[in-house]
mmCIF file of C-alpha atoms in Angstrom:
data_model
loop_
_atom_site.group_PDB
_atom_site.id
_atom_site.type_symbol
_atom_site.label_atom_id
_atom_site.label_comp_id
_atom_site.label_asym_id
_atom_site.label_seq_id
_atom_site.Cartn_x
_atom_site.Cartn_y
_atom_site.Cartn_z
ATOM 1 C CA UNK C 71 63.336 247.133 128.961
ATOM 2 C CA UNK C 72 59.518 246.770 129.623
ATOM 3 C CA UNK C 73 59.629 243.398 128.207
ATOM 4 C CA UNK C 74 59.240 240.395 131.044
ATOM 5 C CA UNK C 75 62.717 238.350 131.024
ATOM 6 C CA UNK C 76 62.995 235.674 128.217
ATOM 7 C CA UNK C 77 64.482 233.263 130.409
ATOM 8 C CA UNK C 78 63.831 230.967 132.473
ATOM 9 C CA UNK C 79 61.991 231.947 135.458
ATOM 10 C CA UNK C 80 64.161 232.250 138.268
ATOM 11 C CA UNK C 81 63.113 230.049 141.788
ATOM 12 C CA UNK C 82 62.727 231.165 145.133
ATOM 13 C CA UNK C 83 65.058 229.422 147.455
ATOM 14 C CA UNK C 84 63.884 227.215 150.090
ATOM 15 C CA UNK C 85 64.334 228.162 153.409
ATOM 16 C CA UNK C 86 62.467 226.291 156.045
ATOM 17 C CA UNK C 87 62.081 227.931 159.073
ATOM 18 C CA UNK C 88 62.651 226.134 162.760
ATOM 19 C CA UNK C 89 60.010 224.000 163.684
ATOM 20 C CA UNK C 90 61.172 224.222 167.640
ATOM 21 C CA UNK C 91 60.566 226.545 169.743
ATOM 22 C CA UNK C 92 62.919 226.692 173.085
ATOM 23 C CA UNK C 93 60.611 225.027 175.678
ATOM 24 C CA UNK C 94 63.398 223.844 177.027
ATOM 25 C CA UNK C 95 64.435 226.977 178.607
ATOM 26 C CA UNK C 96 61.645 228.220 179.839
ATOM 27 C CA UNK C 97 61.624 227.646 184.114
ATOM 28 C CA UNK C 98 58.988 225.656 184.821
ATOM 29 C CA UNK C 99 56.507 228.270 186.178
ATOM 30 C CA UNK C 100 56.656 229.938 182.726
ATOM 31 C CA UNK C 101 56.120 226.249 180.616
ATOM 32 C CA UNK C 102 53.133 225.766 183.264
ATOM 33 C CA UNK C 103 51.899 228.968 182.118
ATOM 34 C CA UNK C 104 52.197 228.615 178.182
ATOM 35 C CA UNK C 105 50.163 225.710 178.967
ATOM 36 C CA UNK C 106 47.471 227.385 180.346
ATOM 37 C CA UNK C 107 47.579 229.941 177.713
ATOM 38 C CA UNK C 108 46.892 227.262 175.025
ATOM 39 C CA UNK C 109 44.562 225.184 177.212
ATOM 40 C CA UNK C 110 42.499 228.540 177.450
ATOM 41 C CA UNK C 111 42.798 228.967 173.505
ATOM 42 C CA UNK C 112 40.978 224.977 173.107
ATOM 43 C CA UNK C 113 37.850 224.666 171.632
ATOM 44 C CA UNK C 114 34.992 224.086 174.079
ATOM 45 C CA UNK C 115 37.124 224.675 177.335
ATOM 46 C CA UNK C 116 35.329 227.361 179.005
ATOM 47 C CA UNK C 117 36.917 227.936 182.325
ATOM 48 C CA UNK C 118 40.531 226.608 183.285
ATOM 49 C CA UNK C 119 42.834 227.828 186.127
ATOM 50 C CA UNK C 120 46.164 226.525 187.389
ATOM 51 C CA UNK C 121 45.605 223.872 190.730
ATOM 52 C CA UNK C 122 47.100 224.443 193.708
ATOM 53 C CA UNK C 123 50.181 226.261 194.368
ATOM 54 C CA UNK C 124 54.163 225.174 195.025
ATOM 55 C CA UNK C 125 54.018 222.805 197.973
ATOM 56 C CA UNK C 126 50.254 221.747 197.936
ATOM 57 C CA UNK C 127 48.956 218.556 197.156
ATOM 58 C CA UNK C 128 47.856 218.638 193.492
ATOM 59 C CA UNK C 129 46.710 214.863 192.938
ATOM 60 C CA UNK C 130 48.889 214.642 189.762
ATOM 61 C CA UNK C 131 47.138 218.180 187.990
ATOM 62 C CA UNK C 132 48.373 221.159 187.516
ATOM 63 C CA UNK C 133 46.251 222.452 185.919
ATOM 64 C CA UNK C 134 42.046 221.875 185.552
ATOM 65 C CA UNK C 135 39.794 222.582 182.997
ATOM 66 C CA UNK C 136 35.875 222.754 182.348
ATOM 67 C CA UNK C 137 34.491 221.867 178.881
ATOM 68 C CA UNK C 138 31.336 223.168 177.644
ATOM 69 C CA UNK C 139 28.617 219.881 177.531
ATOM 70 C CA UNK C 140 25.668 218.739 179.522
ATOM 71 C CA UNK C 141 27.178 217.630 181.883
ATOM 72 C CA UNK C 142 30.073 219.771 182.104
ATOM 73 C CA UNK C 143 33.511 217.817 181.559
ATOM 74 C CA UNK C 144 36.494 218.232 183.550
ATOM 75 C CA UNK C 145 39.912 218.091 181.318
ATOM 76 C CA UNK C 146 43.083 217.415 183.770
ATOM 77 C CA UNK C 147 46.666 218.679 182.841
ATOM 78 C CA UNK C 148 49.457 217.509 184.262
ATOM 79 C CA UNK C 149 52.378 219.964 183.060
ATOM 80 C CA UNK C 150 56.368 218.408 182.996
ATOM 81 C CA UNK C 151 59.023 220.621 182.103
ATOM 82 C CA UNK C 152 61.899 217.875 181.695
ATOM 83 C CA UNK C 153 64.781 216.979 179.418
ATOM 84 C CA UNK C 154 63.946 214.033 179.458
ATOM 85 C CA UNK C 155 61.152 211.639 180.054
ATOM 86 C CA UNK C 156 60.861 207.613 180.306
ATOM 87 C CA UNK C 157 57.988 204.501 179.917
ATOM 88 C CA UNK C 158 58.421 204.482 183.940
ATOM 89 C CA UNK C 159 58.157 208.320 183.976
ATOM 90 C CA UNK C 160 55.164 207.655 181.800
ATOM 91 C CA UNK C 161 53.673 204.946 184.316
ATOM 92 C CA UNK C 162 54.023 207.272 187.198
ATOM 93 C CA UNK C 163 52.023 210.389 186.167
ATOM 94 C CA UNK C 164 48.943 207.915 185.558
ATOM 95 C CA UNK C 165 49.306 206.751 188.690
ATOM 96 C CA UNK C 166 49.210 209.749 190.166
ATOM 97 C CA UNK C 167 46.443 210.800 188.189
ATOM 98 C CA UNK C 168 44.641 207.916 189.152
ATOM 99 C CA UNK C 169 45.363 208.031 192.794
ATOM 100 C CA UNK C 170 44.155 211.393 193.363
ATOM 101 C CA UNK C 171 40.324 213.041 193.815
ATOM 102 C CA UNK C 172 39.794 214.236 189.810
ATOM 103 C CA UNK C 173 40.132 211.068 188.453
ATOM 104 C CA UNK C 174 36.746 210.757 189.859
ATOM 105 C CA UNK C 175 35.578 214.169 188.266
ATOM 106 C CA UNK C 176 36.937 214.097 184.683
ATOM 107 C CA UNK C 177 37.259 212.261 181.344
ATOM 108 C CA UNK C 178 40.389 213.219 179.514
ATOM 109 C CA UNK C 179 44.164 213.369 181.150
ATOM 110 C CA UNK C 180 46.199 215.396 179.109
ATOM 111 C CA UNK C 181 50.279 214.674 179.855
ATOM 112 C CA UNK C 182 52.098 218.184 178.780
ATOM 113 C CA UNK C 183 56.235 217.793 178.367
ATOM 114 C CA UNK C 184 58.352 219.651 177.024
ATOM 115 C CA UNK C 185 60.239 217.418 175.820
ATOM 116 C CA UNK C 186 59.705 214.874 173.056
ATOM 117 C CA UNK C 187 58.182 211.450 172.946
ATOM 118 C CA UNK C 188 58.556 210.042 169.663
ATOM 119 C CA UNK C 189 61.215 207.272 170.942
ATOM 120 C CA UNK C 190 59.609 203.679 170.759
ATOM 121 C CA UNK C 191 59.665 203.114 174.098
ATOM 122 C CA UNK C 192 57.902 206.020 174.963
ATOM 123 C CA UNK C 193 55.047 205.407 172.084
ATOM 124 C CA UNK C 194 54.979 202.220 173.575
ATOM 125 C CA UNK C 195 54.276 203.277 177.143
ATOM 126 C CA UNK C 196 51.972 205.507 176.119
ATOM 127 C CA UNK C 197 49.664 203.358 174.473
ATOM 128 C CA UNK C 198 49.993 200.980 177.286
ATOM 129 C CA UNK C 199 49.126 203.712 179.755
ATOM 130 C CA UNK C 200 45.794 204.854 176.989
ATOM 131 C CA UNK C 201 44.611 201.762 177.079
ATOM 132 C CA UNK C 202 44.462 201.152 180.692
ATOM 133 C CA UNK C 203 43.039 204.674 180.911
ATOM 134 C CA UNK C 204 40.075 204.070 177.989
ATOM 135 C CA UNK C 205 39.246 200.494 180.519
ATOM 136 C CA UNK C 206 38.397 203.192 183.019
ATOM 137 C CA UNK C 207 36.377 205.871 180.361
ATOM 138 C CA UNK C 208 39.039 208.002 180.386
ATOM 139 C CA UNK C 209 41.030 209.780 177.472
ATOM 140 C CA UNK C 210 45.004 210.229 176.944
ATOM 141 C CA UNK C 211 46.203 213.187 175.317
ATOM 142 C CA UNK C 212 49.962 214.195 174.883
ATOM 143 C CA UNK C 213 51.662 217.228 174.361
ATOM 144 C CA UNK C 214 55.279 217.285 173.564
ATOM 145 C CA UNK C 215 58.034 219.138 172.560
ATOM 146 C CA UNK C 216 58.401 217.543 169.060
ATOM 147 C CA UNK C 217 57.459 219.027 165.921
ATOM 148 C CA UNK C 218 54.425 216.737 165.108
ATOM 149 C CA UNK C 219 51.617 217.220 166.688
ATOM 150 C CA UNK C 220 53.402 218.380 169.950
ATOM 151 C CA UNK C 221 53.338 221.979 171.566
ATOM 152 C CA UNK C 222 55.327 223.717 169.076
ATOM 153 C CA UNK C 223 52.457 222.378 166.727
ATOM 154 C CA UNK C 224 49.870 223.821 168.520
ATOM 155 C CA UNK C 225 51.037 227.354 168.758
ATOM 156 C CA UNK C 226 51.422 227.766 165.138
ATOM 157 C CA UNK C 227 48.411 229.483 165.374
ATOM 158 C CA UNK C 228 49.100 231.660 168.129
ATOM 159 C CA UNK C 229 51.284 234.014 167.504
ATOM 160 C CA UNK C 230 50.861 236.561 170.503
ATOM 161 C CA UNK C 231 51.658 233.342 172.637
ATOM 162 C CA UNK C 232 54.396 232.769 171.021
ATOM 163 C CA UNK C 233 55.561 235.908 170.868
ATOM 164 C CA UNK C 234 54.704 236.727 174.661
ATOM 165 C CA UNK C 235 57.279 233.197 175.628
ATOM 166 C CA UNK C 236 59.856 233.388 173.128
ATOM 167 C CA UNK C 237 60.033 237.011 171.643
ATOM 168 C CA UNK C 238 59.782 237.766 167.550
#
Protein backbone atom coordinates (compact mmCIF):
# COMPACT_ATOMS: atom_id res chain seq x y z
CA UNK A 1 0.00 0.00 0.00
CA UNK A 2 2.98 2.48 0.31
CA UNK A 3 4.01 1.61 -3.09
CA UNK A 4 3.30 4.62 -5.86
CA UNK A 5 0.58 3.16 -8.45
CA UNK A 6 2.07 0.93 -11.26
CA UNK A 7 0.00 2.39 -13.79
CA UNK A 8 -0.19 4.78 -15.85
CA UNK A 9 -0.23 8.13 -14.44
CA UNK A 10 -3.54 9.47 -14.38
CA UNK A 11 -4.13 13.29 -16.21
CA UNK A 12 -5.61 16.23 -14.89
CA UNK A 13 -8.56 17.32 -16.90
CA UNK A 14 -8.60 20.44 -18.75
CA UNK A 15 -10.76 22.97 -17.75
CA UNK A 16 -10.25 26.39 -19.16
CA UNK A 17 -11.64 29.00 -17.34
CA UNK A 18 -13.75 32.13 -19.04
CA UNK A 19 -11.69 34.47 -20.66
CA UNK A 20 -14.69 37.30 -20.46
CA UNK A 21 -15.51 39.13 -17.97
CA UNK A 22 -19.22 40.85 -18.07
CA UNK A 23 -18.34 44.42 -19.21
CA UNK A 24 -21.25 44.38 -20.78
CA UNK A 25 -23.32 44.85 -17.80
CA UNK A 26 -21.70 47.12 -16.05
CA UNK A 27 -23.75 50.90 -16.42
CA UNK A 28 -21.60 53.04 -17.90
CA UNK A 29 -20.48 55.10 -14.85
CA UNK A 30 -19.08 51.84 -13.39
CA UNK A 31 -17.11 50.73 -17.03
CA UNK A 32 -15.82 54.54 -16.88
CA UNK A 33 -14.58 53.76 -13.57
CA UNK A 34 -12.82 50.25 -14.15
CA UNK A 35 -11.12 52.28 -16.63
CA UNK A 36 -9.71 54.58 -14.47
CA UNK A 37 -8.79 51.93 -12.09
CA UNK A 38 -6.53 50.27 -14.73
CA UNK A 39 -5.37 53.55 -16.29
CA UNK A 40 -4.14 54.35 -12.63
CA UNK A 41 -2.47 50.75 -12.44
CA UNK A 42 -0.22 51.78 -16.08
CA UNK A 43 3.24 52.07 -15.93
CA UNK A 44 4.53 55.65 -15.91
CA UNK A 45 1.00 57.35 -15.54
CA UNK A 46 1.37 59.34 -12.52
CA UNK A 47 -1.72 61.36 -12.07
CA UNK A 48 -5.13 60.60 -13.94
CA UNK A 49 -8.68 61.78 -13.00
CA UNK A 50 -12.01 61.41 -14.78
CA UNK A 51 -12.87 64.89 -17.15
CA UNK A 52 -15.72 66.67 -16.70
CA UNK A 53 -18.91 65.51 -15.40
CA UNK A 54 -22.52 64.27 -17.11
CA UNK A 55 -23.58 67.18 -19.28
CA UNK A 56 -20.20 69.12 -19.70
CA UNK A 57 -18.31 69.47 -22.66
CA UNK A 58 -15.54 66.82 -22.56
CA UNK A 59 -13.82 67.37 -26.11
CA UNK A 60 -14.07 63.59 -26.83
CA UNK A 61 -12.11 62.47 -23.14
CA UNK A 62 -13.30 61.10 -20.43
CA UNK A 63 -10.84 60.59 -18.87
CA UNK A 64 -6.99 62.40 -18.75
CA UNK A 65 -3.86 61.20 -17.79
CA UNK A 66 -0.20 62.53 -17.00
CA UNK A 67 2.83 60.31 -17.79
CA UNK A 68 5.99 60.62 -16.04
CA UNK A 69 8.78 62.25 -18.82
CA UNK A 70 10.45 65.55 -19.37
CA UNK A 71 8.11 66.99 -20.60
CA UNK A 72 5.26 65.51 -18.97
CA UNK A 73 2.83 63.60 -21.50
CA UNK A 74 -0.78 63.82 -21.50
CA UNK A 75 -2.57 60.24 -22.31
CA UNK A 76 -6.43 60.90 -23.40
CA UNK A 77 -9.19 58.19 -22.80
CA UNK A 78 -12.15 58.20 -24.35
CA UNK A 79 -14.36 55.44 -22.48
CA UNK A 80 -17.55 53.63 -24.68
CA UNK A 81 -19.65 51.29 -22.99
CA UNK A 82 -21.57 49.87 -26.20
CA UNK A 83 -22.79 46.61 -27.66
CA UNK A 84 -21.73 47.41 -30.42
CA UNK A 85 -19.34 49.58 -32.29
CA UNK A 86 -18.73 50.44 -36.19
CA UNK A 87 -15.69 51.88 -38.79
CA UNK A 88 -18.07 55.15 -38.70
CA UNK A 89 -18.33 54.84 -34.88
CA UNK A 90 -14.60 54.50 -35.13
CA UNK A 91 -14.25 57.74 -37.43
CA UNK A 92 -16.28 59.77 -35.07
CA UNK A 93 -14.43 59.47 -31.71
CA UNK A 94 -11.18 60.75 -33.66
CA UNK A 95 -12.92 63.42 -34.72
CA UNK A 96 -13.94 64.38 -31.69
CA UNK A 97 -10.71 63.89 -30.28
CA UNK A 98 -9.29 65.95 -32.77
CA UNK A 99 -11.75 68.74 -32.62
CA UNK A 100 -11.41 69.41 -29.08
CA UNK A 101 -8.56 71.46 -26.79
CA UNK A 102 -6.25 68.11 -25.71
CA UNK A 103 -5.47 67.16 -28.94
CA UNK A 104 -3.23 70.07 -28.62
CA UNK A 105 -1.86 68.84 -25.13
CA UNK A 106 -1.22 65.09 -25.59
CA UNK A 107 0.41 62.27 -27.61
CA UNK A 108 -1.48 59.05 -27.27
CA UNK A 109 -5.55 58.60 -27.68
CA UNK A 110 -6.52 55.60 -26.12
CA UNK A 111 -10.30 54.34 -27.48
CA UNK A 112 -11.75 52.09 -24.38
CA UNK A 113 -15.04 49.77 -25.48
CA UNK A 114 -16.41 47.35 -24.06
CA UNK A 115 -17.15 45.66 -26.63
CA UNK A 116 -15.00 43.84 -29.17
CA UNK A 117 -13.22 44.91 -32.29
CA UNK A 118 -11.72 42.06 -33.89
CA UNK A 119 -14.30 42.21 -37.01
CA UNK A 120 -12.39 43.28 -40.28
CA UNK A 121 -14.04 46.21 -40.70
CA UNK A 122 -13.32 47.46 -37.50
CA UNK A 123 -9.36 46.43 -37.76
CA UNK A 124 -9.65 48.15 -40.82
CA UNK A 125 -10.97 51.45 -39.50
CA UNK A 126 -8.75 51.41 -36.96
CA UNK A 127 -5.69 51.38 -38.76
CA UNK A 128 -7.09 53.94 -41.04
CA UNK A 129 -7.91 56.16 -38.09
CA UNK A 130 -3.82 55.25 -36.53
CA UNK A 131 -2.47 56.29 -39.37
CA UNK A 132 -4.07 59.56 -39.78
CA UNK A 133 -3.40 60.01 -36.07
CA UNK A 134 0.68 59.00 -36.30
CA UNK A 135 0.56 62.03 -39.57
CA UNK A 136 -0.29 64.28 -36.65
CA UNK A 137 2.44 62.64 -33.80
CA UNK A 138 -0.12 61.10 -32.14
CA UNK A 139 -0.58 57.39 -30.86
CA UNK A 140 -3.78 54.94 -31.11
CA UNK A 141 -4.35 52.59 -28.47
CA UNK A 142 -7.48 50.26 -28.12
CA UNK A 143 -9.05 48.60 -25.45
CA UNK A 144 -11.76 46.15 -26.03
CA UNK A 145 -13.84 43.71 -24.72
CA UNK A 146 -12.21 40.70 -26.51
CA UNK A 147 -10.01 38.26 -25.03
CA UNK A 148 -6.72 39.32 -26.81
CA UNK A 149 -5.17 41.99 -25.79
CA UNK A 150 -8.47 43.80 -24.80
CA UNK A 151 -9.67 44.79 -21.17
CA UNK A 152 -10.34 41.45 -19.91
CA UNK A 153 -6.54 40.99 -20.85
CA UNK A 154 -5.40 43.62 -18.92
CA UNK A 155 -6.95 42.82 -15.62
CA UNK A 156 -5.52 39.46 -15.44
CA UNK A 157 -3.27 40.92 -13.24
CA UNK A 158 -5.51 42.70 -11.08
CA UNK A 159 -7.36 40.80 -9.16
CA UNK A 160 -8.81 43.29 -6.45
CA UNK A 161 -10.17 45.14 -9.65
CA UNK A 162 -11.63 42.48 -10.75
CA UNK A 163 -12.94 41.39 -7.86
CA UNK A 164 -14.21 44.99 -6.74
CA UNK A 165 -16.46 45.00 -10.61
CA UNK A 166 -17.44 41.56 -10.96
CA UNK A 167 -17.30 39.75 -7.49
CA UNK A 168 -15.12 36.24 -6.89
Amino acid sequence: LQEPPTGPEPKPPVETREQFLPLGELSWQDFERLILRLVRREDKIVDCSVYGTPGQSQDGIDILAVRSGQPALRVCYQCKKVSSFDAEDVVSAVDKFLSGKWSENTDEFVLCISASLENTKLQDALERQRRRLEERNFTLSVWDGSAAGGICERLKIHHDIVDDFFGR
